[in-house]
Amino acid sequence: MKKPIKTISYLYFLAALLLTICLVQCGLKSLTVTVPPQGEVGQRVTFTMHSGAEPRIEGSGTYTTQLLAGIMVPKGWNARENAVLTFTSPKGNGTLRLIPDSEIEPVSGLNWHQAAKKMFGIGPNLVDDFEWIIYRSTQSYTFANNEDIDFNVKVECDLGEENMLLRLGFYVGSAIENLRPQDTDYKKFAFSNIFEVTGGQGDLIDFVNPQLGTVQPVKTLDNDIITLNFNAGVANTALDNLDDVYLRVRAFDANDQLIAESSAPNEKTKLQGVGGKRFLIDIWPRGFFGLTADMQIARLEYFFTDQTGTKTVGYGNTDEPFRYTFRCD
Amino acid sequence: MRIKQLLALIAVSSFLVMSSCEDEISKISSGDEPIKEIAGKWHVVQLSRNGEELSERMDMTNFSIEFKPDGTYSVAEQLPFMLQGSGNYRLNDPQYPFSLLMSAQDDGQELAVSMQYPVVKGERQLSLSFSLGCSGNTYQYNFERE
């Protein structure tokens, strides 16, 4: 009786080994992207993803799936409305359709777009005003063993109206696989080289270079809670080696009239150290300045100072203030 | 004889099972879900913006809101909120609420605030989600009763 049991055990072990080998060897080729170095505001630009499938299927089985592809772009580009994704491959060409928000990615319990944001983040960008948008091919494709192919996914997308420096995110995957954290075979993602949008009005939004002062979220109104960051590690400044850094800030209305200011270094204006020579302060501008209902702040000008208020750091480590404009679009 | 006994046993068991199910069904249908009562003064214990936790960084000492039994509310001056001052409130459904409908005193327009009413560590929490400024920024406040 022992011999058949032993044989069955060996068979199970062999099956598990084959399955493991298959799982390890099946999957997608690494993802590379072709992204132009720059584009003009409002221009329709094409980005291309290059990847491929490497089906390694034991026996006579096949692997049937749909192609997933995703992009990470600034929210302000409104890519959900205007981006078009198509693909070309030896197995046929086709289009990809936005996955509805109502469809849940099973591993995360979030919708696919939120799940991708959670999984891939914002890559090497330093400021978050991005969204991941995931698409799925309208057709399924069946692969036999060793039916290796290369495919390209073309993304056509309108650039927004703002000048910016950023790195774009890209993803390809297999629709029958979920976004499992440990999986490296069925999800491939990459971030582009620096892409610049030029020709717009207003300040450059720099997502990629460390800056002395930044504000988060990128887009707010005066009733939002905003975080002003001072990154003292970016350059040598008048505030080097100080533990206590304060905010001096002036608020202007839409007519560019000064309507409120806070210049005294005190507990209310003191930034918190968060390590690595970085400091921040969270303020609710309407409450911070004690605005009445009829007052609205259009923009802020601010400096970082020492406790005496005599040493100051402004935009680009100059005497010019940092500027922040409240807007949603 | 044994078959007859078995059939009788099955019949009795089926009756018991069916009648017990009816009891359960009638209990469910007749037992009302309690009306959710949010009257009281609530204090913010957790605050996040776009999923980023800000509770540890902000002074939330005076971040409170009071819902009175007469259907009026009053927002503490220091609380960043979508409405300021006082006004009226109601739940979209008193038994299964998922929205808190609030209107400022000087403006009859009702604003819907997404709400949950979970029990955390044995105490009710009031969890509200909304935008303060730009609609792209979402805040979640978790309140506890003072």
CSV table of C-alpha atoms in Angstrom, one decimal:
chain,number,residue,atom,x,y,z
A,1,MET,CA,0.0,0.0,0.0
A,2,LYS,CA,2.9,2.4,0.7
A,3,LYS,CA,4.2,2.4,-2.9
A,4,PRO,CA,1.1,4.0,-4.5
A,5,ILE,CA,1.0,6.7,-1.8
A,6,LYS,CA,4.7,7.4,-2.4
A,7,THR,CA,4.1,7.6,-6.2
A,8,ILE,CA,1.1,10.0,-5.7
A,9,SER,CA,3.3,12.2,-3.5
A,10,TYR,CA,6.0,12.3,-6.2
A,11,LEU,CA,3.4,13.2,-8.8
A,12,TYR,CA,2.0,16.0,-6.6
A,13,PHE,CA,5.6,17.3,-6.1
A,14,LEU,CA,6.3,17.1,-9.8
A,15,ALA,CA,3.0,18.9,-10.7
A,16,ALA,CA,3.8,21.7,-8.1
A,17,LEU,CA,7.3,22.0,-9.5
A,18,LEU,CA,6.0,22.3,-13.1
A,19,LEU,CA,3.4,24.8,-12.0
A,20,THR,CA,6.1,26.8,-10.2
A,21,ILE,CA,8.4,26.8,-13.2
A,22,CYS,CA,5.4,27.8,-15.4
A,23,LEU,CA,4.5,30.6,-13.1
A,24,VAL,CA,8.0,31.9,-13.0
A,25,GLN,CA,8.6,31.7,-16.7
A,26,CYS,CA,5.2,32.9,-18.0
A,27,GLY,CA,4.6,36.6,-18.2
A,28,LEU,CA,5.4,39.9,-19.9
A,29,LYS,CA,8.6,41.3,-21.2
A,30,SER,CA,10.0,44.4,-19.5
A,31,LEU,CA,8.4,47.7,-20.3
A,32,THR,CA,10.2,50.5,-22.1
A,33,VAL,CA,8.6,53.8,-23.2
A,34,THR,CA,9.2,56.3,-25.9
A,35,VAL,CA,8.4,59.8,-24.7
A,36,PRO,CA,9.4,63.0,-26.4
A,37,PRO,CA,11.4,65.4,-24.3
A,38,GLN,CA,8.8,68.1,-24.4
A,39,GLY,CA,5.5,69.4,-25.8
A,40,GLU,CA,3.5,72.6,-26.0
A,41,VAL,CA,0.5,73.3,-23.7
A,42,GLY,CA,-2.7,72.0,-25.3
A,43,GLN,CA,-0.8,69.9,-27.8
A,44,ARG,CA,-1.9,66.3,-28.5
A,45,VAL,CA,1.2,64.1,-27.9
A,46,THR,CA,1.9,60.5,-28.5
A,47,PHE,CA,3.7,58.3,-26.0
A,48,THR,CA,4.5,54.7,-26.9
A,49,MET,CA,4.9,51.7,-24.6
A,50,HIS,CA,7.0,48.7,-25.8
A,51,SER,CA,6.6,45.3,-24.2
A,52,GLY,CA,5.8,41.7,-25.1
A,53,ALA,CA,4.4,38.4,-24.0
A,54,GLU,CA,6.5,35.3,-23.2
A,55,PRO,CA,4.0,32.4,-22.7
A,56,ARG,CA,5.6,29.3,-21.2
A,57,ILE,CA,2.8,26.9,-20.8
A,58,GLU,CA,3.3,23.3,-19.9
A,59,GLY,CA,1.5,20.6,-21.9
A,60,SER,CA,-1.1,21.5,-24.4
A,61,GLY,CA,-2.8,24.3,-22.4
A,62,THR,CA,-3.3,27.8,-23.6
A,63,TYR,CA,-3.4,31.2,-21.9
A,64,THR,CA,-6.3,33.5,-22.7
A,65,THR,CA,-6.4,37.1,-21.5
A,66,GLN,CA,-7.0,40.7,-22.3
A,67,LEU,CA,-4.3,43.4,-22.4
A,68,LEU,CA,-4.2,45.9,-19.6
A,69,ALA,CA,-2.4,49.2,-20.0
A,70,GLY,CA,-2.2,52.3,-17.8
A,71,ILE,CA,-0.8,55.8,-17.7
A,72,MET,CA,0.1,58.1,-14.8
A,73,VAL,CA,-0.5,61.7,-15.8
A,74,PRO,CA,-1.2,65.0,-14.0
A,75,LYS,CA,-4.9,65.3,-13.0
A,76,GLY,CA,-5.0,68.7,-14.8
A,77,TRP,CA,-4.5,67.0,-18.2
A,78,ASN,CA,-8.0,65.6,-18.0
A,79,ALA,CA,-6.7,62.4,-19.6
A,80,ARG,CA,-9.8,60.4,-18.6
A,81,GLU,CA,-11.7,62.5,-21.1
A,82,ASN,CA,-9.3,62.8,-23.9
A,83,ALA,CA,-6.6,60.0,-23.9
A,84,VAL,CA,-6.9,57.3,-26.5
A,85,LEU,CA,-4.9,54.0,-26.1
A,86,THR,CA,-4.4,51.6,-29.0
A,87,PHE,CA,-2.1,48.7,-29.5
A,88,THR,CA,-0.4,46.9,-32.3
A,89,SER,CA,0.8,43.3,-32.1
A,90,PRO,CA,1.3,40.2,-34.4
A,91,LYS,CA,-1.9,38.8,-32.9
A,92,GLY,CA,-3.9,41.8,-34.1
A,93,ASN,CA,-4.3,45.4,-33.4
A,94,GLY,CA,-7.0,46.9,-31.2
A,95,THR,CA,-8.1,49.6,-28.8
A,96,LEU,CA,-8.2,49.7,-25.0
A,97,ARG,CA,-11.2,51.0,-23.0
A,98,LEU,CA,-11.1,52.7,-19.7
A,99,ILE,CA,-12.0,50.3,-16.9
A,100,PRO,CA,-15.1,51.6,-15.1
A,101,ASP,CA,-14.7,53.0,-11.6
A,102,SER,CA,-17.3,50.5,-10.4
A,103,GLU,CA,-15.0,47.6,-11.2
A,104,ILE,CA,-13.0,46.5,-8.2
A,105,GLU,CA,-9.4,45.1,-8.3
A,106,PRO,CA,-9.8,42.1,-6.1
A,107,VAL,CA,-6.5,42.2,-4.2
A,108,SER,CA,-6.7,45.8,-3.0
A,109,GLY,CA,-10.5,46.2,-2.9
A,110,LEU,CA,-10.1,49.5,-4.7
A,111,ASN,CA,-11.1,50.4,-8.2
A,112,TRP,CA,-8.4,49.7,-10.8
A,113,HIS,CA,-7.2,53.3,-11.0
A,114,GLN,CA,-6.9,53.7,-7.2
A,115,ALA,CA,-5.3,50.2,-7.0
A,116,ALA,CA,-2.6,51.2,-9.5
A,117,LYS,CA,-2.0,54.5,-7.7
A,118,LYS,CA,-1.5,52.5,-4.4
A,119,MET,CA,0.7,50.0,-6.1
A,120,PHE,CA,2.9,52.2,-8.3
A,121,GLY,CA,2.7,55.5,-6.5
A,122,ILE,CA,4.2,58.6,-8.3
A,123,GLY,CA,7.6,57.0,-9.0
A,124,PRO,CA,10.5,59.5,-9.0
A,125,ASN,CA,8.2,62.6,-8.9
A,126,LEU,CA,8.4,64.5,-5.7
A,127,VAL,CA,5.0,66.2,-5.7
A,128,ASP,CA,1.7,64.3,-6.1
A,129,ASP,CA,-0.9,65.8,-8.4
A,130,PHE,CA,-1.1,62.6,-10.5
A,131,GLU,CA,-3.7,60.0,-11.4
A,132,TRP,CA,-3.3,56.5,-12.7
A,133,ILE,CA,-5.8,55.5,-15.4
A,134,ILE,CA,-6.1,51.9,-16.4
A,135,TYR,CA,-7.5,50.6,-19.7
A,136,ARG,CA,-8.3,47.1,-20.9
A,137,SER,CA,-8.3,45.7,-24.5
A,138,THR,CA,-11.8,45.1,-25.9
A,139,GLN,CA,-10.8,41.7,-27.2
A,140,SER,CA,-9.2,38.6,-25.6
A,141,TYR,CA,-6.2,36.9,-27.0
A,142,THR,CA,-5.2,33.2,-26.6
A,143,PHE,CA,-1.5,32.2,-26.4
A,144,ALA,CA,0.0,28.9,-27.0
A,145,ASN,CA,3.3,27.8,-25.4
A,146,ASN,CA,6.3,29.8,-26.6
A,147,GLU,CA,4.2,32.1,-28.7
A,148,ASP,CA,6.4,35.0,-27.9
A,149,ILE,CA,5.3,38.3,-29.3
A,150,ASP,CA,6.2,42.0,-29.0
A,151,PHE,CA,3.5,44.6,-28.8
A,152,ASN,CA,3.3,48.4,-28.7
A,153,VAL,CA,0.7,50.5,-26.9
A,154,LYS,CA,0.2,54.0,-28.3
A,155,VAL,CA,-1.1,56.7,-26.0
A,156,GLU,CA,-2.5,59.9,-27.5
A,157,CYS,CA,-3.2,62.5,-24.9
A,158,ASP,CA,-3.8,66.3,-24.7
A,159,LEU,CA,-1.3,68.1,-22.6
A,160,GLY,CA,-2.8,70.5,-20.0
A,161,GLU,CA,-2.5,74.3,-20.0
A,162,GLU,CA,0.3,74.5,-17.4
A,163,ASN,CA,4.0,74.7,-17.8
A,164,MET,CA,5.5,71.7,-16.0
A,165,LEU,CA,8.4,69.3,-15.5
A,166,LEU,CA,7.4,65.8,-14.7
A,167,ARG,CA,8.0,62.1,-15.3
A,168,LEU,CA,5.1,60.1,-16.7
A,169,GLY,CA,4.1,56.6,-15.5
A,170,PHE,CA,3.2,53.6,-17.7
A,171,TYR,CA,1.9,50.1,-17.0
A,172,VAL,CA,1.1,47.0,-18.9
A,173,GLY,CA,-0.5,43.8,-17.5
A,174,SER,CA,-2.6,40.8,-18.0
A,175,ALA,CA,-6.3,41.2,-17.3
A,176,ILE,CA,-6.8,37.8,-15.7
A,177,GLU,CA,-4.1,38.5,-13.1
A,178,ASN,CA,-4.7,41.0,-10.3
A,179,LEU,CA,-2.4,43.6,-9.0
A,180,ARG,CA,-0.7,41.2,-6.5
A,181,PRO,CA,2.2,43.0,-4.7
A,182,GLN,CA,4.5,40.0,-5.0
A,183,ASP,CA,3.9,39.4,-8.7
A,184,THR,CA,6.7,40.6,-11.0
A,185,ASP,CA,5.7,38.7,-14.1
A,186,TYR,CA,2.3,39.9,-15.1
A,187,LYS,CA,2.7,43.6,-14.2
A,188,LYS,CA,5.3,45.8,-15.8
A,189,PHE,CA,5.6,49.5,-15.1
A,190,ALA,CA,8.1,52.2,-15.9
A,191,PHE,CA,8.5,56.0,-15.5
A,192,SER,CA,9.7,58.2,-18.3
A,193,ASN,CA,12.6,60.5,-18.5
A,194,ILE,CA,11.8,64.1,-17.6
A,195,PHE,CA,9.1,65.5,-19.9
A,196,GLU,CA,8.6,69.3,-20.1
A,197,VAL,CA,5.4,71.1,-21.0
A,198,THR,CA,6.1,74.7,-22.3
A,199,GLY,CA,4.3,77.6,-23.8
A,200,GLY,CA,1.7,78.1,-21.0
A,201,GLN,CA,1.1,81.1,-18.8
A,202,GLY,CA,2.0,81.1,-15.1
A,203,ASP,CA,4.7,79.5,-13.0
A,204,LEU,CA,6.5,76.3,-13.9
A,205,ILE,CA,5.2,73.4,-11.9
A,206,ASP,CA,8.3,71.3,-11.1
A,207,PHE,CA,7.4,67.8,-10.0
A,208,VAL,CA,10.9,66.3,-10.3
A,209,ASN,CA,13.5,68.7,-8.9
A,210,PRO,CA,13.9,69.1,-5.2
A,211,GLN,CA,12.9,72.6,-4.3
A,212,LEU,CA,13.4,74.8,-1.2
A,213,GLY,CA,9.7,75.5,-0.8
A,214,THR,CA,6.7,73.6,-2.0
A,215,VAL,CA,3.0,73.6,-1.2
A,216,GLN,CA,0.7,70.6,-1.1
A,217,PRO,CA,-1.8,69.8,-2.5
A,218,VAL,CA,-0.8,71.5,-5.7
A,219,LYS,CA,-4.3,72.8,-6.4
A,220,THR,CA,-6.4,74.3,-3.5
A,221,LEU,CA,-8.6,77.1,-2.5
A,222,ASP,CA,-8.3,79.2,0.6
A,223,ASN,CA,-10.7,76.9,2.5
A,224,ASP,CA,-8.4,73.8,1.9
A,225,ILE,CA,-5.8,72.8,4.4
A,226,ILE,CA,-2.4,73.4,2.8
A,227,THR,CA,1.0,72.2,3.7
A,228,LEU,CA,4.0,74.5,3.2
A,229,ASN,CA,7.2,72.6,3.0
A,230,PHE,CA,10.7,74.0,3.5
A,231,ASN,CA,13.5,71.6,2.3
A,232,ALA,CA,16.6,73.1,3.8
A,233,GLY,CA,18.7,70.3,2.3
A,234,VAL,CA,18.4,71.6,-1.3
A,235,ALA,CA,20.8,74.5,-0.9
A,236,ASN,CA,22.9,76.3,1.7
A,237,THR,CA,20.7,79.1,3.1
A,238,ALA,CA,20.6,81.7,5.8
A,239,LEU,CA,18.7,79.2,7.9
A,240,ASP,CA,21.3,76.4,7.8
A,241,ASN,CA,21.7,74.4,11.0
A,242,LEU,CA,18.7,76.1,12.7
A,243,ASP,CA,16.2,73.9,14.5
A,244,ASP,CA,13.4,76.5,14.6
A,245,VAL,CA,12.0,77.8,11.3
A,246,TYR,CA,9.0,80.1,11.0
A,247,LEU,CA,6.6,81.2,8.3
A,248,ARG,CA,6.1,84.8,7.3
A,249,VAL,CA,3.2,85.0,5.0
A,250,ARG,CA,1.0,87.7,3.3
A,251,ALA,CA,-2.4,87.1,1.7
A,252,PHE,CA,-3.7,88.9,-1.3
A,253,ASP,CA,-7.2,89.0,-2.8
A,254,ALA,CA,-8.1,88.8,-6.5
A,255,ASN,CA,-7.5,92.5,-6.9
A,256,ASP,CA,-4.0,92.0,-5.6
A,257,GLN,CA,-4.7,93.9,-2.5
A,258,LEU,CA,-3.0,92.8,0.7
A,259,ILE,CA,-5.8,91.6,3.0
A,260,ALA,CA,-4.0,89.8,5.8
A,261,GLU,CA,-0.5,88.9,6.9
A,262,SER,CA,1.3,87.0,9.6
A,263,SER,CA,4.9,88.0,10.3
A,264,ALA,CA,5.6,87.3,14.0
A,265,PRO,CA,7.7,84.2,14.7
A,266,ASN,CA,5.6,82.4,17.3
A,267,GLU,CA,4.0,79.0,18.0
A,268,LYS,CA,1.4,79.6,15.3
A,269,THR,CA,3.9,80.2,12.6
A,270,LYS,CA,6.5,77.7,13.6
A,271,LEU,CA,7.3,74.9,11.2
A,272,GLN,CA,7.6,71.3,12.4
A,273,GLY,CA,10.9,69.5,11.7
A,274,VAL,CA,10.3,66.2,10.0
A,275,GLY,CA,13.9,65.0,9.7
A,276,GLY,CA,16.4,65.2,6.8
A,277,LYS,CA,16.5,69.1,7.1
A,278,ARG,CA,12.9,69.2,6.1
A,279,PHE,CA,10.3,71.3,7.8
A,280,LEU,CA,6.5,71.8,7.2
A,281,ILE,CA,3.5,73.7,8.5
A,282,ASP,CA,-0.1,72.8,7.9
A,283,ILE,CA,-2.5,75.8,7.7
A,284,TRP,CA,-6.1,76.4,7.0
A,285,PRO,CA,-5.7,79.8,5.4
A,286,ARG,CA,-9.2,81.1,6.2
A,287,GLY,CA,-8.8,80.2,9.9
A,288,PHE,CA,-5.1,81.1,10.0
A,289,PHE,CA,-5.8,84.7,8.8
A,290,GLY,CA,-9.2,84.9,10.6
A,291,LEU,CA,-11.0,85.8,7.4
A,292,THR,CA,-14.7,86.9,7.4
A,293,ALA,CA,-17.1,85.2,5.0
A,294,ASP,CA,-16.9,88.0,2.5
A,295,MET,CA,-13.1,87.8,2.2
A,296,GLN,CA,-11.2,85.5,-0.2
A,297,ILE,CA,-7.5,84.9,-0.7
A,298,ALA,CA,-6.4,84.6,-4.3
A,299,ARG,CA,-2.7,84.1,-3.6
A,300,LEU,CA,0.0,84.0,-0.9
A,301,GLU,CA,3.5,85.4,-0.7
A,302,TYR,CA,5.8,83.9,1.9
A,303,PHE,CA,9.3,83.5,3.4
A,304,PHE,CA,10.8,81.2,5.8
A,305,THR,CA,12.6,82.9,8.7
A,306,ASP,CA,14.5,82.4,11.9
A,307,GLN,CA,13.2,83.1,15.4
A,308,THR,CA,14.2,86.8,15.2
A,309,GLY,CA,12.7,87.3,11.8
A,310,THR,CA,15.9,88.8,10.5
A,311,LYS,CA,17.2,85.8,8.6
A,312,THR,CA,14.9,84.9,5.7
A,313,VAL,CA,14.8,82.5,2.8
A,314,GLY,CA,12.7,83.2,-0.3
A,315,TYR,CA,12.1,81.7,-3.7
A,316,GLY,CA,15.2,80.1,-5.1
A,317,ASN,CA,17.1,81.3,-2.0
A,318,THR,CA,16.7,84.9,-3.0
A,319,ASP,CA,15.0,87.9,-1.4
A,320,GLU,CA,11.9,87.3,-3.6
A,321,PRO,CA,9.0,85.6,-1.8
A,322,PHE,CA,7.7,82.2,-2.6
A,323,ARG,CA,4.4,82.6,-4.3
A,324,TYR,CA,1.4,80.3,-4.3
A,325,THR,CA,-1.9,80.9,-6.2
A,326,PHE,CA,-5.2,79.3,-5.1
A,327,ARG,CA,-6.9,77.6,-8.0
A,328,CYS,CA,-8.5,74.3,-8.8
A,329,ASP,CA,-8.0,74.0,-12.6
B,1,MET,CA,-41.9,0.3,10.7
B,2,ARG,CA,-38.4,1.9,10.7
B,3,ILE,CA,-39.2,3.8,7.4
B,4,LYS,CA,-42.4,5.2,8.9
B,5,GLN,CA,-40.5,6.4,12.0
B,6,LEU,CA,-37.9,7.9,9.8
B,7,LEU,CA,-40.5,9.7,7.7
B,8,ALA,CA,-42.2,11.0,10.8
B,9,LEU,CA,-38.9,12.2,12.1
B,10,ILE,CA,-38.2,14.1,8.9
B,11,ALA,CA,-41.7,15.6,8.9
B,12,VAL,CA,-41.3,16.8,12.5
B,13,SER,CA,-37.8,18.1,11.8
B,14,SER,CA,-38.9,19.9,8.7
B,15,PHE,CA,-41.8,21.6,10.5
B,16,LEU,CA,-39.4,22.7,13.3
B,17,VAL,CA,-36.9,24.0,10.8
B,18,MET,CA,-39.6,25.8,8.8
B,19,SER,CA,-41.3,27.3,11.8
B,20,SER,CA,-37.9,28.4,13.3
B,21,CYS,CA,-37.1,30.1,10.0
B,22,GLU,CA,-40.4,31.9,10.1
B,23,ASP,CA,-39.6,33.1,13.6
B,24,GLU,CA,-36.3,34.5,12.4
B,25,ILE,CA,-37.9,36.1,9.3
B,26,SER,CA,-40.6,37.7,11.4
B,27,LYS,CA,-38.0,38.9,13.9
B,28,ILE,CA,-36.0,40.5,11.2
B,29,SER,CA,-38.9,42.1,9.5
B,30,SER,CA,-40.5,43.3,12.7
B,31,GLY,CA,-37.3,44.3,14.6
B,32,ASP,CA,-36.7,47.9,13.5
B,33,GLU,CA,-33.1,49.1,13.0
B,34,PRO,CA,-32.6,51.8,15.6
B,35,ILE,CA,-32.8,55.4,14.5
B,36,LYS,CA,-29.3,56.9,14.4
B,37,GLU,CA,-29.0,59.8,16.8
B,38,ILE,CA,-26.1,62.1,16.3
B,39,ALA,CA,-27.1,64.9,18.6
B,40,GLY,CA,-24.2,66.0,20.8
B,41,LYS,CA,-20.9,67.7,20.7
B,42,TRP,CA,-18.3,65.9,18.5
B,43,HIS,CA,-14.6,66.4,18.5
B,44,VAL,CA,-12.2,65.5,15.6
B,45,VAL,CA,-9.9,62.7,16.6
B,46,GLN,CA,-8.6,61.8,13.2
B,47,LEU,CA,-8.1,64.0,10.1
B,48,SER,CA,-6.8,63.0,6.7
B,49,ARG,CA,-6.4,64.9,3.4
B,50,ASN,CA,-6.3,62.8,0.2
B,51,GLY,CA,-5.5,59.8,2.3
B,52,GLU,CA,-2.6,61.6,4.1
B,53,GLU,CA,-2.8,61.6,7.8
B,54,LEU,CA,-2.6,65.1,9.3
B,55,SER,CA,-3.9,64.4,12.8
B,56,GLU,CA,-0.5,64.2,14.4
B,57,ARG,CA,0.6,67.4,12.8
B,58,MET,CA,-2.3,69.7,13.4
B,59,ASP,CA,-3.6,71.3,16.6
B,60,MET,CA,-7.1,69.9,16.7
B,61,THR,CA,-7.9,71.2,20.2
B,62,ASN,CA,-10.9,73.2,19.0
B,63,PHE,CA,-11.9,71.1,16.1
B,64,SER,CA,-15.5,70.4,17.1
B,65,ILE,CA,-19.0,70.5,15.8
B,66,GLU,CA,-22.3,70.4,17.8
B,67,PHE,CA,-25.5,68.8,16.5
B,68,LYS,CA,-28.4,69.8,18.7
B,69,PRO,CA,-31.6,67.7,19.1
B,70,ASP,CA,-33.6,70.5,17.6
B,71,GLY,CA,-32.0,69.8,14.2
B,72,THR,CA,-29.5,72.7,14.3
B,73,TYR,CA,-25.7,72.5,14.2
B,74,SER,CA,-22.9,74.8,15.2
B,75,VAL,CA,-19.4,74.6,13.8
B,76,ALA,CA,-16.5,75.7,16.0
B,77,GLU,CA,-14.8,78.8,14.6
B,78,GLN,CA,-11.4,77.0,14.4
B,79,LEU,CA,-12.7,73.9,12.5
B,80,PRO,CA,-11.9,73.8,8.8
B,81,PHE,CA,-15.2,72.8,7.4
B,82,MET,CA,-17.3,73.2,4.3
B,83,LEU,CA,-19.8,75.3,6.2
B,84,GLN,CA,-19.1,77.8,8.9
B,85,GLY,CA,-21.3,79.1,11.8
B,86,SER,CA,-24.6,77.5,12.4
B,87,GLY,CA,-27.5,76.0,10.4
B,88,ASN,CA,-29.8,73.0,10.1
B,89,TYR,CA,-29.0,69.4,9.6
B,90,ARG,CA,-30.8,66.1,9.0
B,91,LEU,CA,-29.8,62.5,8.0
B,92,ASN,CA,-30.8,61.3,4.6
B,93,ASP,CA,-32.2,58.2,6.3
B,94,PRO,CA,-32.6,58.1,10.1
B,95,GLN,CA,-32.0,54.3,10.2
B,96,TYR,CA,-29.4,53.7,7.5
B,97,PRO,CA,-27.8,57.1,7.0
B,98,PHE,CA,-25.0,57.6,4.5
B,99,SER,CA,-25.4,61.3,4.1
B,100,LEU,CA,-25.6,64.2,6.4
B,101,LEU,CA,-27.6,67.0,4.8
B,102,MET,CA,-26.5,70.4,6.1
B,103,SER,CA,-27.7,73.9,5.2
B,104,ALA,CA,-26.2,77.2,6.5
B,105,GLN,CA,-28.5,79.5,8.4
B,106,ASP,CA,-28.3,82.2,5.7
B,107,ASP,CA,-28.6,79.8,2.8
B,108,GLY,CA,-31.3,77.2,2.4
B,109,GLN,CA,-29.3,75.1,0.0
B,110,GLU,CA,-28.5,71.6,1.4
B,111,LEU,CA,-25.1,70.2,1.1
B,112,ALA,CA,-24.6,66.4,1.3
B,113,VAL,CA,-21.7,65.2,3.4
B,114,SER,CA,-20.8,61.5,3.0
B,115,MET,CA,-21.1,59.9,6.5
B,116,GLN,CA,-20.5,56.7,8.3
B,117,TYR,CA,-21.4,55.9,11.9
B,118,PRO,CA,-19.1,53.1,12.9
B,119,VAL,CA,-18.5,51.7,16.4
B,120,VAL,CA,-14.8,52.0,17.3
B,121,LYS,CA,-13.6,50.5,20.6
B,122,GLY,CA,-17.1,50.3,21.8
B,123,GLU,CA,-17.9,54.0,21.1
B,124,ARG,CA,-19.7,55.5,18.1
B,125,GLN,CA,-17.6,57.5,15.8
B,126,LEU,CA,-19.0,60.0,13.2
B,127,SER,CA,-16.9,59.8,10.1
B,128,LEU,CA,-17.5,62.6,7.5
B,129,SER,CA,-15.9,62.8,4.0
B,130,PHE,CA,-16.1,66.0,1.9
B,131,SER,CA,-14.1,68.6,0.0
B,132,LEU,CA,-13.2,71.9,1.6
B,133,GLY,CA,-12.0,73.8,-1.5
B,134,CYS,CA,-11.1,72.1,-4.7
B,135,SER,CA,-13.2,69.0,-5.4
B,136,GLY,CA,-10.0,67.1,-6.2
B,137,ASN,CA,-9.1,67.3,-2.5
B,138,THR,CA,-10.9,64.9,-0.2
B,139,TYR,CA,-10.9,65.2,3.6
B,140,GLN,CA,-12.0,62.6,6.1
B,141,TYR,CA,-12.8,63.7,9.7
B,142,ASN,CA,-13.4,61.1,12.3
B,143,PHE,CA,-15.3,62.5,15.4
B,144,GLU,CA,-15.9,61.2,18.8
B,145,ARG,CA,-18.5,62.5,21.2
B,146,GLU,CA,-17.2,64.8,23.9
